[in-house]
XYZ file of C-alpha atoms in Angstrom:
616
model
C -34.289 16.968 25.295
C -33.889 19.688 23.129
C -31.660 22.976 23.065
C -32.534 25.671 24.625
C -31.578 28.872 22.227
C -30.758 31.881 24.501
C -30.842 35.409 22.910
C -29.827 38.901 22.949
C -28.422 38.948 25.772
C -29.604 39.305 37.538
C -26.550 37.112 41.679
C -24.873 34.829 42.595
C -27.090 31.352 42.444
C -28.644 29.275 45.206
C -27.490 25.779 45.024
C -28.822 22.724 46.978
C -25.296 22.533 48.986
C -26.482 19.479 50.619
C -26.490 17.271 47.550
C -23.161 19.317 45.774
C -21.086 18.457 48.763
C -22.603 14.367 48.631
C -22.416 14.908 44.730
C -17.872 15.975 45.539
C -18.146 13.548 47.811
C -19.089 10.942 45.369
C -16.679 11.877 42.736
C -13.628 11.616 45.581
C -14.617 7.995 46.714
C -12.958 5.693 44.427
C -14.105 5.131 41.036
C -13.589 2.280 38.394
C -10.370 3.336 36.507
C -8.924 0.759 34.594
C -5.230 0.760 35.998
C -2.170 0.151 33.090
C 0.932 -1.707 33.504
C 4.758 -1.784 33.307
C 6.660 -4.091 31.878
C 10.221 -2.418 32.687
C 13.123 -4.055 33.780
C 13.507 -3.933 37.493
C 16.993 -2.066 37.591
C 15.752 0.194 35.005
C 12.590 1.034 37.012
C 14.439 1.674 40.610
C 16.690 4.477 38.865
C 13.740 5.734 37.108
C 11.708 6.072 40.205
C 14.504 7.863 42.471
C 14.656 10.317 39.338
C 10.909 11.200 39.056
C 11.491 10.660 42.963
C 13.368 13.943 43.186
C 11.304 15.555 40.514
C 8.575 14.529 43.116
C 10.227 16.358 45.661
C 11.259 19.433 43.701
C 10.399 22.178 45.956
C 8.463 25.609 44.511
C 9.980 28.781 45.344
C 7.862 31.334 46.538
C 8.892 34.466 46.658
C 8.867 35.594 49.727
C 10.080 32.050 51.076
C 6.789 29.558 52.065
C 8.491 27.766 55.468
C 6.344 24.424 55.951
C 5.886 23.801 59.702
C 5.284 20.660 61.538
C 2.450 20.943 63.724
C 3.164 20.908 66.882
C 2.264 18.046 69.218
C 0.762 19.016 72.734
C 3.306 19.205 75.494
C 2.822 16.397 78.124
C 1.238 17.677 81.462
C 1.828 15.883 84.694
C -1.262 14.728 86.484
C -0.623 16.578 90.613
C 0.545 13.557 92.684
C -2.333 13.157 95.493
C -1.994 14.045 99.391
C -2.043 10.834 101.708
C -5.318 11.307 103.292
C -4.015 11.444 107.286
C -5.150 8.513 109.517
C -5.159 8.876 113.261
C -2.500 6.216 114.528
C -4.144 3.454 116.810
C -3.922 3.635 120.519
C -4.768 1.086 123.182
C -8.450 1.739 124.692
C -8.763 2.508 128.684
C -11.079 -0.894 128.868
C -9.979 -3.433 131.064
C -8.440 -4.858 127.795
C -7.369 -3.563 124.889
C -8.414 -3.954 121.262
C -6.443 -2.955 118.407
C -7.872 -0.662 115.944
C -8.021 -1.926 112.435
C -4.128 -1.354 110.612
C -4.617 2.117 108.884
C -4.036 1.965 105.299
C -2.980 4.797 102.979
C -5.889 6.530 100.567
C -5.994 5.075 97.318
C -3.827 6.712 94.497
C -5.361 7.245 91.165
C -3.915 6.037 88.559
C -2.856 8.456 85.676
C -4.980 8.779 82.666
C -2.243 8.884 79.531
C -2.370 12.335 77.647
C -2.901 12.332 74.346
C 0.676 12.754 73.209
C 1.544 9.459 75.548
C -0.864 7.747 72.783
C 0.653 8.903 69.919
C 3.733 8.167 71.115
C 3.450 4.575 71.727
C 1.721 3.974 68.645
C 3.160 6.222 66.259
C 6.037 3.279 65.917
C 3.561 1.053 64.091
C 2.446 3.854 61.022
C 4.528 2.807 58.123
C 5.774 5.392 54.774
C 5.247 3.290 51.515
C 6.570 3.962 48.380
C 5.344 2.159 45.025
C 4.946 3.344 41.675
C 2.044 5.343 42.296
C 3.859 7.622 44.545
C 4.286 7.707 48.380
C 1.922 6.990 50.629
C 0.932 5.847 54.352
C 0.162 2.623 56.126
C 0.071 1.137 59.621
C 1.061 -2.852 61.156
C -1.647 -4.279 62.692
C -0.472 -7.927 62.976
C 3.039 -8.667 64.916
C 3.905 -10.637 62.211
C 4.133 -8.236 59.376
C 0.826 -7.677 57.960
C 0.469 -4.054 57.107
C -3.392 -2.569 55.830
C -2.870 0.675 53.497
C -5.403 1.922 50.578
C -5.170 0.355 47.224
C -4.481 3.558 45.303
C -0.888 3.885 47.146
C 0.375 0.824 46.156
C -0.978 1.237 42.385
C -0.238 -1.877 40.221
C 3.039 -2.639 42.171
C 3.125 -6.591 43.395
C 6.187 -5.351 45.204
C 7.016 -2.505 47.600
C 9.165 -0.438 49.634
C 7.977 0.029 53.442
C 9.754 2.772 56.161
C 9.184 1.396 59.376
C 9.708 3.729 62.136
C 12.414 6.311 59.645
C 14.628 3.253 58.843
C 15.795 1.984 55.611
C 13.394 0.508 53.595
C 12.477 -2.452 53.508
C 10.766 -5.158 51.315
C 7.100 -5.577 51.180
C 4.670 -7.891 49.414
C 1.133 -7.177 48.495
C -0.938 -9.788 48.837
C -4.451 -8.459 48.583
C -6.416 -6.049 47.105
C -9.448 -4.659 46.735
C -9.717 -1.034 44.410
C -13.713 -0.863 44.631
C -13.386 -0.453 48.413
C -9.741 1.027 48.154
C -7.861 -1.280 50.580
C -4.584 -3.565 50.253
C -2.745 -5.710 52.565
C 1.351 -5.651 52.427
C 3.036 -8.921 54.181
C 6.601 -7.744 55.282
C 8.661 -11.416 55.656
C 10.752 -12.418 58.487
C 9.635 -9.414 60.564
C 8.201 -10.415 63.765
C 7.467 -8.710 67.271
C 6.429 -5.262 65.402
C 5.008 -2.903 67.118
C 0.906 -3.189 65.844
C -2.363 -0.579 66.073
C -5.593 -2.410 67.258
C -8.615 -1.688 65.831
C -11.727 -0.039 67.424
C -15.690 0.062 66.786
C -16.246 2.685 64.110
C -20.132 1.872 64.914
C -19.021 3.209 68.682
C -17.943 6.379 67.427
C -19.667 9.448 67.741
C -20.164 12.975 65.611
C -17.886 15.445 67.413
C -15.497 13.131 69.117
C -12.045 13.797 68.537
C -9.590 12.092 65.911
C -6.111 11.997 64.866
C -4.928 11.018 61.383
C -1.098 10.283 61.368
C 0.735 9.777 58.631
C 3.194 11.051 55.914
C 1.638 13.641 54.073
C 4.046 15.054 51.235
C 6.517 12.553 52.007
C 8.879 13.685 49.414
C 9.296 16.849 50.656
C 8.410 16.635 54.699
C 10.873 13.173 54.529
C 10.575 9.840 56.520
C 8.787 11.402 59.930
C 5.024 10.649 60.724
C 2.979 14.058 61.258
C 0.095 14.375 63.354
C -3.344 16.415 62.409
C -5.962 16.578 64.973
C -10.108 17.220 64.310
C -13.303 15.584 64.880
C -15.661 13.348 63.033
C -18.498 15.789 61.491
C -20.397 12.656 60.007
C -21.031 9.386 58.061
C -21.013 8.951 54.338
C -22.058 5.731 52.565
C -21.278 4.455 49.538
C -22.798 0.790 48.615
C -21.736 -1.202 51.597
C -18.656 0.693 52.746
C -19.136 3.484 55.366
C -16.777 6.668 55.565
C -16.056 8.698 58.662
C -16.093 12.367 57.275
C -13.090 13.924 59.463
C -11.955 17.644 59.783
C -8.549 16.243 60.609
C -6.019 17.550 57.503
C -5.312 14.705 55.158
C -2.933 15.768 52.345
C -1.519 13.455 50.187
C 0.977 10.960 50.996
C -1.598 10.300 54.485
C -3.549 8.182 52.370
C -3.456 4.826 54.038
C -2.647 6.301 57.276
C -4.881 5.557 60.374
C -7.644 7.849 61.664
C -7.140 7.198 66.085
C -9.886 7.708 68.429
C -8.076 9.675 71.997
C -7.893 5.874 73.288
C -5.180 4.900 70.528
C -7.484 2.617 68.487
C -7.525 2.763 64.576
C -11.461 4.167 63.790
C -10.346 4.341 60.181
C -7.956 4.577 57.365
C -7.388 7.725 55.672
C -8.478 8.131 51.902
C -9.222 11.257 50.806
C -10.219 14.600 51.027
C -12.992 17.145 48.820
C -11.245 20.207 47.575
C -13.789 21.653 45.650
C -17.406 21.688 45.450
C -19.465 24.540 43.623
C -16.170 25.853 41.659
C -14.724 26.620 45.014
C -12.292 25.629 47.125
C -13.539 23.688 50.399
C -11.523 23.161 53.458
C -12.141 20.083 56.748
C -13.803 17.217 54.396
C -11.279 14.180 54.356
C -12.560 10.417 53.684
C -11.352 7.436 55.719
C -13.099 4.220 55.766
C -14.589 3.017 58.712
C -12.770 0.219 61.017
C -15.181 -1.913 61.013
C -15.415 -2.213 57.328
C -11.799 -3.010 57.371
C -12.367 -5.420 59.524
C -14.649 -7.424 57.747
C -12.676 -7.420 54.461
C -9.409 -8.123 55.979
C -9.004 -11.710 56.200
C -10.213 -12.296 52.433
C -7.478 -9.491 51.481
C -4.699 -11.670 53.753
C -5.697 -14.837 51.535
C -5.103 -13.115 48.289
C -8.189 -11.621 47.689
C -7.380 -9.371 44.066
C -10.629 -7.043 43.145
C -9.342 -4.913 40.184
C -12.221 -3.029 38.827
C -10.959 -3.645 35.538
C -12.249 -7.272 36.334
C -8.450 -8.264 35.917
C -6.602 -11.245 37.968
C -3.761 -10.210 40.093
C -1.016 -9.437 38.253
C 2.598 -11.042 37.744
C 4.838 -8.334 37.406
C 6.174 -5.769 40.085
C 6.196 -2.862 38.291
C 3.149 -0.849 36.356
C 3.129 0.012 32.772
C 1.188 2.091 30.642
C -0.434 0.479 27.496
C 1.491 -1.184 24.935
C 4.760 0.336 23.900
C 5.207 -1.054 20.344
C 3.326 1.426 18.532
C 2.913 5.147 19.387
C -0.347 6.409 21.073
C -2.246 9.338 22.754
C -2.611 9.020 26.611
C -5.908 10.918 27.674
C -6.223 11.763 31.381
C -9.544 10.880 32.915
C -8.969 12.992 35.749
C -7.920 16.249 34.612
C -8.599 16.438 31.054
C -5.812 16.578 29.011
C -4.053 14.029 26.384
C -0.393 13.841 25.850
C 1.505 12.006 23.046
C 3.904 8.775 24.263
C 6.501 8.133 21.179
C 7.103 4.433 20.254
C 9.761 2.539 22.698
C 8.741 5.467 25.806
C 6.673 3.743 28.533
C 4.418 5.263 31.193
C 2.592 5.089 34.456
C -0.813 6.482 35.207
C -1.750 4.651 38.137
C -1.477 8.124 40.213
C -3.594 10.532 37.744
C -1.772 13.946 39.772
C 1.430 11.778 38.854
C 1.715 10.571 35.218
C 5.338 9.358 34.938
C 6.594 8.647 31.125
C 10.220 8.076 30.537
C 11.974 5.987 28.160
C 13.904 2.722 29.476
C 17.700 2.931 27.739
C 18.258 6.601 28.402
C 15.959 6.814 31.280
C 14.724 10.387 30.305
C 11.798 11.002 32.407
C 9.026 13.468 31.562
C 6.582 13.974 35.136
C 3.038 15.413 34.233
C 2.216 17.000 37.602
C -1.088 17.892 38.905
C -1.033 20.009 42.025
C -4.415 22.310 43.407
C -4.104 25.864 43.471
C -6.640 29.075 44.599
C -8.161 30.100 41.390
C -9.462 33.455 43.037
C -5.360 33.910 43.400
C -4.284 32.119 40.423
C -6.727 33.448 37.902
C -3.931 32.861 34.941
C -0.672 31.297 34.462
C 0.751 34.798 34.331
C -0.112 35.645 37.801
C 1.461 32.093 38.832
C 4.786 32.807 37.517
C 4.645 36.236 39.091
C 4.654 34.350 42.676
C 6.465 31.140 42.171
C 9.054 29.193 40.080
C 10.509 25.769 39.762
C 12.906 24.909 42.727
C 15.888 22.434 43.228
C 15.123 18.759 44.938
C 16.800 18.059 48.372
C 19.561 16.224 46.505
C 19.676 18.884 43.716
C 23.069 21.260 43.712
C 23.890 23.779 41.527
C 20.524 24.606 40.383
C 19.697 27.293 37.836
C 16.897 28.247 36.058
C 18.834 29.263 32.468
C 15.873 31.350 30.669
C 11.874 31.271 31.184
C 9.183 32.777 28.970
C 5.758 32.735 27.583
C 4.827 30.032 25.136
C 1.287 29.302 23.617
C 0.693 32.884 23.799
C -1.712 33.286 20.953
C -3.660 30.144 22.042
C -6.606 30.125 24.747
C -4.614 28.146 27.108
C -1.787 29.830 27.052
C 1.806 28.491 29.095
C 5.073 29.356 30.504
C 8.272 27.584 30.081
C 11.975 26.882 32.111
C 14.886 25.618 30.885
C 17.103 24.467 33.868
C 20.562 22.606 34.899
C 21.292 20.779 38.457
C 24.058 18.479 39.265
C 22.489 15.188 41.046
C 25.259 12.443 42.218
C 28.135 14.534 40.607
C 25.834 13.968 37.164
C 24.883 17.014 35.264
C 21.662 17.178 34.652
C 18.545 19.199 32.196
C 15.186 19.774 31.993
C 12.438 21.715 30.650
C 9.326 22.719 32.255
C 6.201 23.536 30.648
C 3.250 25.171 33.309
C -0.362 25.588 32.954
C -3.343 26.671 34.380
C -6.129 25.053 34.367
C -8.795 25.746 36.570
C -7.951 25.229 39.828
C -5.139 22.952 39.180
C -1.414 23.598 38.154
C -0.406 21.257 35.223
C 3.223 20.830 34.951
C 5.296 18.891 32.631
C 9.199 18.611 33.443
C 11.667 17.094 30.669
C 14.711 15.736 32.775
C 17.579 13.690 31.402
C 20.793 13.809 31.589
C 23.140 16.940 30.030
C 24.957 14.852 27.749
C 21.748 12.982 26.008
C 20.697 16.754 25.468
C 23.774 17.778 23.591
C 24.860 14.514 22.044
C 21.757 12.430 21.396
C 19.872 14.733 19.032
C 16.814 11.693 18.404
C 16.392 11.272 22.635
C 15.576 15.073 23.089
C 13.682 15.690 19.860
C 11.138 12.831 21.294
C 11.707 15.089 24.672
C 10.766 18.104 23.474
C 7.913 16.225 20.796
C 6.356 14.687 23.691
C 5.920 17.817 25.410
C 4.569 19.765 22.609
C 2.028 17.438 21.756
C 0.296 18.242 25.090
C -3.215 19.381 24.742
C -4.934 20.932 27.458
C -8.534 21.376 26.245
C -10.621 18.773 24.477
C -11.206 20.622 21.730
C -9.935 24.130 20.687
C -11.840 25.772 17.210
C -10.192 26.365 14.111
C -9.718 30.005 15.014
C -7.992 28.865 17.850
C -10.761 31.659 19.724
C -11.813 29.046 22.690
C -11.383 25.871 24.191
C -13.382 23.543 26.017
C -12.525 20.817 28.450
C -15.218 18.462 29.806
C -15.262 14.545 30.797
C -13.569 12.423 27.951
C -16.161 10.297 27.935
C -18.977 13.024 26.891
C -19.749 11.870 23.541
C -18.767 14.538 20.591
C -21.730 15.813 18.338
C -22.679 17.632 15.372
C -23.832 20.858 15.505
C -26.343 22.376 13.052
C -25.845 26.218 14.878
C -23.106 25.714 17.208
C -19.345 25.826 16.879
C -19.329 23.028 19.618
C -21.670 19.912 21.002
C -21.201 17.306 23.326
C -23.554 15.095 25.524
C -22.993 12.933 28.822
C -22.453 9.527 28.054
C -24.452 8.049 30.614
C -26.436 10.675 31.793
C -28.475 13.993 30.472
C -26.064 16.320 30.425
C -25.220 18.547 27.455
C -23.178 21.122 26.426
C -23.004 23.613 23.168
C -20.710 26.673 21.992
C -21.908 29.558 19.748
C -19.999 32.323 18.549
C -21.896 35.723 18.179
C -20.157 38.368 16.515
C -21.029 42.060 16.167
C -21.007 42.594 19.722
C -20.794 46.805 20.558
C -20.543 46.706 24.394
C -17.961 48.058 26.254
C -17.407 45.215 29.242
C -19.064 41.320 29.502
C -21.140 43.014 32.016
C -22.649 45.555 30.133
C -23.078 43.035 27.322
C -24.532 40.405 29.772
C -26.844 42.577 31.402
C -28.271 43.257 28.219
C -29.416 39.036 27.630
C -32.378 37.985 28.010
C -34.197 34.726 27.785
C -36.696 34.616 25.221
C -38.612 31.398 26.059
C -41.410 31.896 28.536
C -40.913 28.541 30.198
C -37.493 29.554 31.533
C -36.446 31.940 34.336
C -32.973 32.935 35.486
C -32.090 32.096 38.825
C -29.379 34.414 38.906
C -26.983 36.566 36.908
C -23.703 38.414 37.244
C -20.125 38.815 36.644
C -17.415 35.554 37.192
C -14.230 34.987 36.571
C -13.218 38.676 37.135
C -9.307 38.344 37.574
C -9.130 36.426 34.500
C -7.297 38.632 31.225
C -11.129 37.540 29.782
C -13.519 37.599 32.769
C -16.934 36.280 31.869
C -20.671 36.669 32.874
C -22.844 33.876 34.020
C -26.862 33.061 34.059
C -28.310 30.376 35.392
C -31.928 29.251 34.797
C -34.256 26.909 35.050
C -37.377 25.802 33.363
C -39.542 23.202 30.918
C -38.730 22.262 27.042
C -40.912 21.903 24.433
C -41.418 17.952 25.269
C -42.441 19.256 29.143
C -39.112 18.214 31.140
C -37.869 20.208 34.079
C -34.315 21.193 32.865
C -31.640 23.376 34.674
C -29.010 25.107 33.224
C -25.636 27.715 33.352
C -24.854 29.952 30.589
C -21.237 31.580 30.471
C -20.954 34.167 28.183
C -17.581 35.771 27.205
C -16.051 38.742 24.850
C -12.991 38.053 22.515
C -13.017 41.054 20.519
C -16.196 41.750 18.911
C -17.359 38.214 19.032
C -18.948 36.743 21.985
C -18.511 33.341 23.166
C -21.797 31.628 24.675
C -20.896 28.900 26.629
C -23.932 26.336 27.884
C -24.440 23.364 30.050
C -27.790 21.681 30.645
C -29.309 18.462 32.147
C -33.070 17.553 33.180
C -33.288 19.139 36.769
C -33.556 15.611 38.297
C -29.941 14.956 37.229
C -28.393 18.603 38.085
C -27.195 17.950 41.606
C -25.122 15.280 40.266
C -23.648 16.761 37.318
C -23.338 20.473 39.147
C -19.958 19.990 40.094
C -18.897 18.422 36.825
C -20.443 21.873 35.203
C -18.467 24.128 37.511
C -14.957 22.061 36.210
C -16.334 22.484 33.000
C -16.750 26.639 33.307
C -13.754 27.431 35.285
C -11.526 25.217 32.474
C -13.693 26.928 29.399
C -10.634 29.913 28.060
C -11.122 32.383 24.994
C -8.453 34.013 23.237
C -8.028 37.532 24.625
């Protein structure tokens, strides 16, 4: 397929919404990821995690003040008691002899159909908060003697974790199967008998419209140890292979993963997985993922006899806490998920098994460096400037004292530019340090917070040189020119090309998609509009589908065309040119595929526009 050269440079386009939303849909359900491991002492690891713990929980200031409510569970109303239904009382007849009429008996009373807050109460007992290496998470009991079902993302590469039954302390738990194709694990709690349990229902029974409730313990670091409730309906069925989704309206956020999706009768239908937050560039709200009961079901009793499916083809691992790769020598960690790469120094270790949660700290010192992913509204958030102008970093829960020292720009004359915090907390009567490093990128917040204690930062020069080396070697983009004018973040497994006319080439590994840079200069327009406006395609076998102005709160807003047409070897192809100013050079941006293959890649080409940044 060859290139197709656009030159000289009319609304918004007309995608197949259908097959984007399957196509988000898709890239939500799980995926094979090959999952690293930790080899850290246990001690080591349990202070380690209540530090990144709190860094979890940090809380971001808004100003004015964001107050996060519970919602609120439907007040209980009485069913009206019924009215005896009056008999006449019997009297003797005026025959010769009298017969007794029949004993009256009182009318039937109904008996009371329980409300749906009755349900939740009575089951709400038997949802479980876990809490592993990959993060927090959700779960529920459903055999009285200790057998708890949860997804297998939640409990990451942990053999061994911590369960919250009902807000009390937490207690040990021990996974005994898993299966990360489907997403499911199964958590034996020991010596714990006479729980309270959920019963499953027919998912196959279940019907587009009916109501659902997904409980659970979404942002359990910050909304604590209490089981929330979100109420919706079931808008439809997904499939993927042999496993079956319910798509719910009901809000799952994370930490409900795991959590069980109730019919109004109190009977699991599902278990929470995930949820689409973009399709077409844009944010989408009331599509969340839980896998039907009755595919539970049938994989449940294979999990409870150790069933391990690691889609890594791995055996079931040994050790109770996840590492990152091998420590001995230093090496670059590259994020499948969001598209960045970070250094980790020789002796630091880390844990990806969470991609929105890359932990790396370093096991004497424990010095802790979180990369954070969190989703934000790009039409708000066009730039990290306008971020900082709204929020900054808050204290944890357990946090006193906290101060945010000095804050500034950083990366300024790059394309991705940054903003950083230097701050001080006291945590257990310890003082405390870290610096925070923010970026936008797309429609994502990247942070990365440096935390160790005060003293390592003023005595241990070595410990927060690595710190501070660690952070610095973060790279947003996949590749930014020598000019540092643009960079461009795609997929890290799009293969890297040469490029006889273009600054920048790089094709889909296993697919048709491909993507090129030029850099035009001479450009005399006043705006990207005027200057788009003024491109045109040049081959006859192409026609634009639509045109116009995107991007426009960005400090560099950019113009987009999308088209659609044949090559020179006669294959339907469909494509998106971005075009951009950066002084009086203009940036062309294109993505491509054969038209067969661009409902698939579409939202893949929308990450990789929104992400694409030119110098001002």
């Amino acid at each position: 397929m060859g290139l197709i050269v656009l030159i000289g440079c009319q609304s918004t386009p007309q995608p197949n919404i259908e097959a984007t939303v399957q196509a988000a849909i898709a890239a939500a359900l799980p995926r094979e990821t090959a999952l690293p491991e930790i080899d850290a002492e246990a001690t080591v690891a349990v202070r380690v995690r209540r530090t990144v713990e709190a860094i979890s929980a940090q809380k971001l200031a808004n100003t004015p003040t964001v107050t996060v409510t519970a919602t609120p569970v439907p007040t209980t109303t009485s069913l009206p008691t019924p009215t005896l239904t009056p008999v006449p009382t019997p009297t003797s007849s005026p025959l010769p002899k009298a017969t007794l009429t029949p004993t009256p008996t009182s009318t039937p009373r109904p008996t009371a159909t329980p409300t749906l807050s009755k349900v939740i109460a009575e089951i709400k007992p038997a949802v479980v908060q876990i809490i592993s290496d990959a993060g927090t998470g959700s779960g529920f009991v459903f055999s009285e003697d200790g057998w708890v079902v949860t997804n297998a993302h939640v409990v990451g590469n942990s053999m061994d974790v911590a369960v919250m039954i009902d807000g009390r302390t937490p207690i040990e738990g021990r996974v005994v199967g898993l299966d990360e194709e489907v997403d499911l694990a199964v958590i034996r709690l020991e010596g714990f008998e006479g729980l309270k349990i959920l019963t499953f229902g027919d998912s196959d029974a279940v019907s587009e419209g009916e109501d659902v409730v997904a409980i659970g313990f979404p942002l359990g670091d910050i909304l604590g140890s209490t089981a929330t409730v979100t109420k919706g309906v079931v808008s439809s069925r997904r499939y993927t292979g042999s496993v079956e989704y319910l798509q719910t309206d009901a809000a799952i956020n994370p930490g409900n993963s795991g959590g069980p999706l109730i019919n109004t009768s109190g009977e699991v239908v599902g278990i929470n997985t995930s949820r689409i937050d973009v399709a077409l560039g844009r944010q989408v709200l009331g599509i969340g993922l839980a896998i039907s009961s009755n595919t539970v079901q049938k994989l449940l009793p294979d999990l409870m006899n150790g069933r391990f499916v690691r889609v890594s083809g791995e055996a079931a691992p040994e050790k109770s806490f996840a590492t990152g790769p091998d420590q001995e020598s230093d090496f670059r960690y590259v994020s499948d998920r969001h598209w960045y790469s970070v250094d980790v120094a020789e002796g630091w270790r880390i844990s990806s098994s969470n991609p929105d949660r890359v932990l790396i700290w370093e096991p004497v010192t424990e010095s802790v460096i979180l990369i954070a992913a969190d989703i934000i509204d790009p039409e708000k958030f066009s730039s990290i400037k306008s971020y900082v102008a709204r929020w900054e970093p808050g204290p944890a829960p357990s946090w006193t004292d906290f101060r945010v020292l000095n804050d500034g720009p950083i990366r300024s004359r790059l394309p991705v530019p940054a903003h950083e915090y230097l701050t001080r907390h006291r945590n257990d009567g310890e003082r405390w340090q870290g610096r925070v490093h923010w970026f936008v990128l797309g429609n994502y917040l990247i942070s990365l917070e440096a935390i160790a204690e005060k003293r390592l930062w003023d005595e241990e020069a070595d410990q927060w040189s690595q710190m501070h080396q660690i952070q610095d070697s973060f790279d947003p983009s996949v590749f930014t020119d020598d000019d540092s004018l643009f960079s461009i973040s795609h997929p890290p497994e799009w293969k890297k090309g040469p490029g006889e006319s273009t600054e920048y080439v790089a094709t889909q590994s296993s697919g048709t998609g491909i993507l090129w840079v030029e850099v035009r200069s001479g450009s005399t327009k006043a705006n990207v509009e005027e200057y788009g406006d003024s491109v045109e395609l040049t081959d006859p076998k192409l026609r634009v589908l639509s045109r116009g102005k995107v991007f426009e709160r960005r400090p560099n807003p950019g113009y987009r065309i999308d088209y659609e047409g044949s090559v020179e070897d006669g294959g339907a192809v469909r494509g998106a040119l971005l075009l951009t100013l950066s002084g009086d050079a203009a940036i062309w941006l294109t993505v491509q595929s054969e038209l067969s293959d661009w409902a698939d890649l579409e939202p893949t080409v929308e990450r990789i526009l929104s992400r694409f940044a030119v110098a001002p």
